[in-house]
Each structure stands twice: as C-alpha cells, then as structure tokens.
Coordinates of N, CA and C in Angstrom, one line a residue:
X1 N 83.6 138.5 61.0 CA 82.2 138.2 61.2 C 81.4 138.6 59.9
X2 N 80.5 137.8 59.4 CA 79.8 138.2 58.2 C 78.5 139.0 58.6
X3 N 78.1 139.8 57.7 CA 77.0 140.7 57.9 C 75.7 139.9 57.8
X4 N 74.7 140.2 58.7 CA 73.4 139.5 58.7 C 72.6 139.9 57.4
X5 N 72.2 139.0 56.7 CA 71.4 139.2 55.5 C 70.0 138.6 55.7
X6 N 69.1 139.4 56.1 CA 67.7 138.8 56.4 C 67.1 138.1 55.3
X7 N 67.2 138.7 54.1 CA 66.6 138.1 52.9 C 67.1 136.7 52.7
X8 N 68.4 136.5 52.8 CA 69.1 135.2 52.6 C 68.6 134.2 53.6
X9 N 68.6 134.7 54.9 CA 68.1 133.8 56.0 C 66.6 133.4 55.8
X10 N 65.8 134.3 55.4 CA 64.4 134.0 55.2 C 64.2 133.1 54.0
X11 N 65.0 133.3 52.9 CA 64.9 132.4 51.8 C 65.3 131.0 52.1
X12 N 66.4 130.8 52.9 CA 66.8 129.5 53.3 C 65.8 128.8 54.2
X13 N 65.2 129.6 55.1 CA 64.2 129.1 56.0 C 62.9 128.6 55.2
X14 N 62.5 129.5 54.3 CA 61.4 129.1 53.5 C 61.6 127.9 52.6
X15 N 62.8 127.7 52.1 CA 63.2 126.5 51.3 C 63.1 125.3 52.3
X16 N 63.6 125.4 53.5 CA 63.6 124.3 54.4 C 62.2 123.9 54.7
X17 N 61.3 124.9 55.1 CA 59.9 124.6 55.4 C 59.2 124.0 54.2
X18 N 59.5 124.5 53.0 CA 58.8 124.0 51.8 C 59.2 122.5 51.5
X19 N 60.5 122.2 51.6 CA 61.0 120.8 51.4 C 60.3 119.9 52.4
X20 N 60.3 120.4 53.7 CA 59.7 119.5 54.7 C 58.2 119.3 54.4
X21 N 57.5 120.3 54.1 CA 56.0 120.2 53.8 C 55.8 119.3 52.6
X22 N 56.6 119.4 51.5 CA 56.5 118.6 50.4 C 56.7 117.1 50.7
X23 N 57.7 116.8 51.5 CA 58.0 115.4 51.9 C 56.9 114.9 52.7
X24 N 56.4 115.7 53.7 CA 55.3 115.2 54.5 C 54.0 114.9 53.7
X25 N 53.7 115.8 52.7 CA 52.6 115.6 51.9 C 52.7 114.3 51.1
X26 N 53.9 114.1 50.6 CA 54.2 112.9 49.8 C 54.0 111.6 50.7
X27 N 54.5 111.7 52.0 CA 54.3 110.6 52.9 C 52.8 110.3 53.2
X28 N 52.1 111.4 53.4 CA 50.6 111.3 53.7 C 49.8 110.7 52.5
X29 N 50.3 110.9 51.3 CA 49.5 110.5 50.2 C 49.7 109.0 49.9
X30 N 50.6 108.3 50.6 CA 50.9 106.9 50.4 C 49.7 106.0 50.8
X31 N 49.6 104.9 50.2 CA 48.6 103.9 50.5 C 48.8 103.3 51.9
X32 N 47.8 102.9 52.5 CA 47.9 102.1 53.8 C 47.8 100.6 53.6
X33 N 48.3 100.0 54.5 CA 48.4 98.5 54.5 C 46.9 97.9 54.5
X34 N 46.8 96.7 54.0 CA 45.5 96.0 54.0 C 45.3 95.4 55.4
X35 N 46.3 95.2 56.1 CA 46.3 94.6 57.5 C 45.7 95.7 58.5
X36 N 44.6 95.3 59.2 CA 44.0 96.3 60.1 C 45.0 96.8 61.2
X37 N 45.7 95.9 61.8 CA 46.6 96.2 62.9 C 47.6 97.2 62.4
X38 N 48.2 96.9 61.2 CA 49.2 97.8 60.6 C 48.5 99.2 60.3
X39 N 47.3 99.2 59.9 CA 46.6 100.4 59.5 C 46.5 101.3 60.8
X40 N 46.3 100.7 61.9 CA 46.2 101.5 63.1 C 47.4 102.3 63.4
X41 N 48.6 101.6 63.3 CA 49.9 102.3 63.4 C 50.1 103.3 62.4
X42 N 49.7 103.0 61.1 CA 49.9 104.0 60.0 C 49.1 105.2 60.3
X43 N 47.8 105.0 60.7 CA 46.9 106.2 61.0 C 47.5 107.1 62.1
X44 N 48.0 106.4 63.1 CA 48.7 107.2 64.2 C 49.9 108.0 63.7
X45 N 50.7 107.3 62.8 CA 51.8 108.0 62.2 C 51.3 109.2 61.3
X46 N 50.1 109.0 60.6 CA 49.6 110.1 59.8 C 49.2 111.3 60.7
X47 N 48.7 111.0 61.9 CA 48.3 112.1 62.8 C 49.6 112.9 63.2
X48 N 50.7 112.3 63.4 CA 51.9 112.9 63.7 C 52.4 113.7 62.5
X49 N 52.3 113.1 61.3 CA 52.7 113.8 60.1 C 51.8 115.0 59.8
X50 N 50.5 114.9 60.1 CA 49.7 116.1 59.9 C 50.1 117.3 60.8
X51 N 50.5 116.9 62.1 CA 50.9 117.9 63.0 C 52.2 118.5 62.5
X52 N 53.1 117.7 62.0 CA 54.4 118.3 61.5 C 54.1 119.1 60.2
X53 N 53.2 118.7 59.4 CA 52.8 119.5 58.3 C 52.3 120.9 58.7
X54 N 51.4 120.9 59.7 CA 50.9 122.2 60.2 C 52.0 123.1 60.7
X55 N 53.0 122.5 61.4 CA 54.1 123.3 61.8 C 54.9 123.9 60.7
X56 N 55.1 123.1 59.6 CA 55.9 123.6 58.5 C 55.1 124.7 57.8
X57 N 53.8 124.5 57.6 CA 52.9 125.5 57.0 C 52.9 126.8 57.8
X58 N 52.9 126.6 59.1 CA 52.9 127.8 60.0 C 54.3 128.5 59.9
X59 N 55.3 127.8 59.7 CA 56.6 128.4 59.5 C 56.7 129.2 58.2
X60 N 56.1 128.6 57.2 CA 56.0 129.3 55.9 C 55.2 130.6 56.0
X61 N 54.2 130.6 56.8 CA 53.4 131.9 57.1 C 54.2 132.9 57.8
X62 N 55.0 132.4 58.8 CA 55.9 133.3 59.6 C 56.9 133.9 58.7
X63 N 57.5 133.1 57.8 CA 58.5 133.7 56.8 C 57.8 134.7 55.9
X64 N 56.6 134.5 55.4 CA 55.9 135.4 54.6 C 55.7 136.7 55.3
X65 N 55.3 136.6 56.6 CA 55.1 137.9 57.4 C 56.4 138.6 57.5
X66 N 57.5 137.9 57.8 CA 58.8 138.5 57.9 C 59.2 139.2 56.6
X67 N 58.9 138.6 55.5 CA 59.2 139.1 54.2 C 58.4 140.4 54.0
X68 N 57.2 140.4 54.4 CA 56.4 141.6 54.3 C 56.9 142.8 55.1
X69 N 57.4 142.5 56.4 CA 58.0 143.5 57.2 C 59.3 144.0 56.6
X70 N 60.1 143.1 56.0 CA 61.3 143.5 55.3 C 61.0 144.4 54.2
X71 N 60.0 144.1 53.4 CA 59.6 145.0 52.2 C 59.1 146.3 52.7
X72 N 58.4 146.3 53.8 CA 57.9 147.6 54.4 C 58.9 148.4 55.1
X73 N 60.1 147.9 55.3 CA 61.1 148.6 56.1 C 60.9 148.4 57.6
X74 N 60.2 147.4 58.0 CA 59.9 147.3 59.4 C 60.5 146.0 60.0
X75 N 61.3 145.3 59.2 CA 62.0 144.1 59.7 C 63.0 144.5 60.8
X76 N 62.9 143.7 61.9 CA 63.8 143.9 63.0 C 63.2 144.9 64.0
X77 N 62.0 145.3 63.8 CA 61.3 146.1 64.8 C 60.2 145.3 65.4
X78 N 60.1 145.3 66.7 CA 59.0 144.6 67.4 C 57.7 145.1 67.0
X79 N 56.8 144.1 66.6 CA 55.5 144.5 66.1 C 54.6 145.0 67.3
X80 N 55.0 144.7 68.5 CA 54.2 145.1 69.7 C 54.6 146.5 70.2
X81 N 55.9 146.7 70.4 CA 56.3 148.0 71.0 C 57.2 148.9 70.1
X82 N 57.6 148.3 69.0 CA 58.4 149.1 68.0 C 59.9 149.1 68.3
X83 N 60.3 148.5 69.4 CA 61.8 148.5 69.8 C 62.5 147.6 68.8
X84 N 63.8 147.8 68.7 CA 64.6 146.9 67.9 C 64.7 145.5 68.5
X85 N 64.6 144.5 67.6 CA 64.7 143.1 68.0 C 66.2 142.7 68.2
X86 N 67.0 143.2 67.4 CA 68.4 142.9 67.6 C 68.9 141.8 66.6
X87 N 70.1 142.0 66.0 CA 70.6 141.1 65.1 C 70.9 139.7 65.6
X88 N 71.4 139.6 66.9 CA 71.6 138.3 67.5 C 70.4 137.5 67.5
X89 N 69.3 138.0 67.9 CA 68.0 137.3 67.9 C 67.5 136.9 66.5
X90 N 67.6 137.9 65.6 CA 67.2 137.7 64.2 C 68.0 136.6 63.5
X91 N 69.3 136.6 63.8 CA 70.1 135.6 63.1 C 69.8 134.2 63.6
X92 N 69.3 134.1 64.8 CA 68.9 132.7 65.3 C 67.4 132.4 64.9
X93 N 66.6 133.5 64.9 CA 65.2 133.3 64.6 C 64.8 134.4 63.6
X94 N 65.0 134.3 62.3 CA 64.8 135.3 61.4 C 63.4 135.8 61.2
X95 N 62.4 135.0 61.8 CA 61.0 135.4 61.7 C 60.5 136.1 63.0
X96 N 61.4 136.4 63.9 CA 61.0 137.0 65.2 C 60.2 138.2 64.9
X97 N 59.1 138.3 65.6 CA 58.2 139.4 65.5 C 58.3 140.4 66.7
X98 N 58.7 139.8 67.8 CA 58.7 140.6 69.0 C 60.1 140.7 69.7
X99 N 60.4 141.7 70.4 CA 61.6 141.8 71.2 C 61.5 140.9 72.4
X100 N 62.6 140.7 73.0 CA 62.6 139.8 74.2 C 61.8 140.3 75.3
X101 N 61.7 141.6 75.5 CA 60.9 142.1 76.6 C 59.4 141.9 76.4
X102 N 58.9 142.1 75.2 CA 57.5 141.8 74.8 C 57.3 140.3 74.9
X103 N 58.2 139.5 74.4 CA 58.0 138.0 74.4 C 57.9 137.5 75.9
X104 N 58.8 138.0 76.8 CA 58.7 137.6 78.2 C 57.4 138.1 78.8
X105 N 57.0 139.3 78.5 CA 55.7 139.8 79.1 C 54.5 139.0 78.6
X106 N 54.6 138.5 77.4 CA 53.4 137.7 76.9 C 53.4 136.3 77.5
X107 N 54.6 135.8 78.0 CA 54.7 134.5 78.5 C 54.4 134.5 80.0
X108 N 54.5 135.6 80.7 CA 54.4 135.7 82.1 C 53.0 135.8 82.6

C-alpha cells in the first residue's frame, strides 16, 4: 500500500479543476448562432456551463483552503471539532474539512 501524500493529491485535484474551468471558459467564449431557435438552446447550454464553472471554481477554493491547512500543520484535523479526519476519507476527498461525525451532525 502506498503512503498518502496530501500535497500530491491536492496538486492533482487543482490541476483537474483548473483544466475543467479553462475548457468551460473557452466554451462560454464561443460565438452563438444567428438562428434564434438555436440561440435558445445555446443559451440554456451556457447556463449549465456557468453552473459547472462555478463548481470548478469552488473546487479550486476548497483545494486552496486545504493547502493552507497543510501549510499550517492542520491538514487532516476537523475544522469544527479538531478530531482526526482519517486517511481513508482524505484519500477519497483530499479537501475534506470535517470529520464524519461533524458532517453527519450538520446534515441532520
């Protein structure tokens, strides 16, 4: 089993979000059809793209917050209660800010 490297995971995640955001921005900057009916569909697609862009930008912000916690020596600690988040959770979600107990409590 390989050792969990948070910096590597965060870098990979940031690269993925950045590529996604760049591609979406490129798609949004394209010209629309002169045909009105086609424009309606394109504008609806643009709304979806803007929502996807917002998700990618939010992901980048989450990665930045995780990098700040890593630099401060707080990575892997729940920001709410201070408990350990756990390597299994962090390997799946490297930007996790809360332990499962706090996450469940906030959803309930």
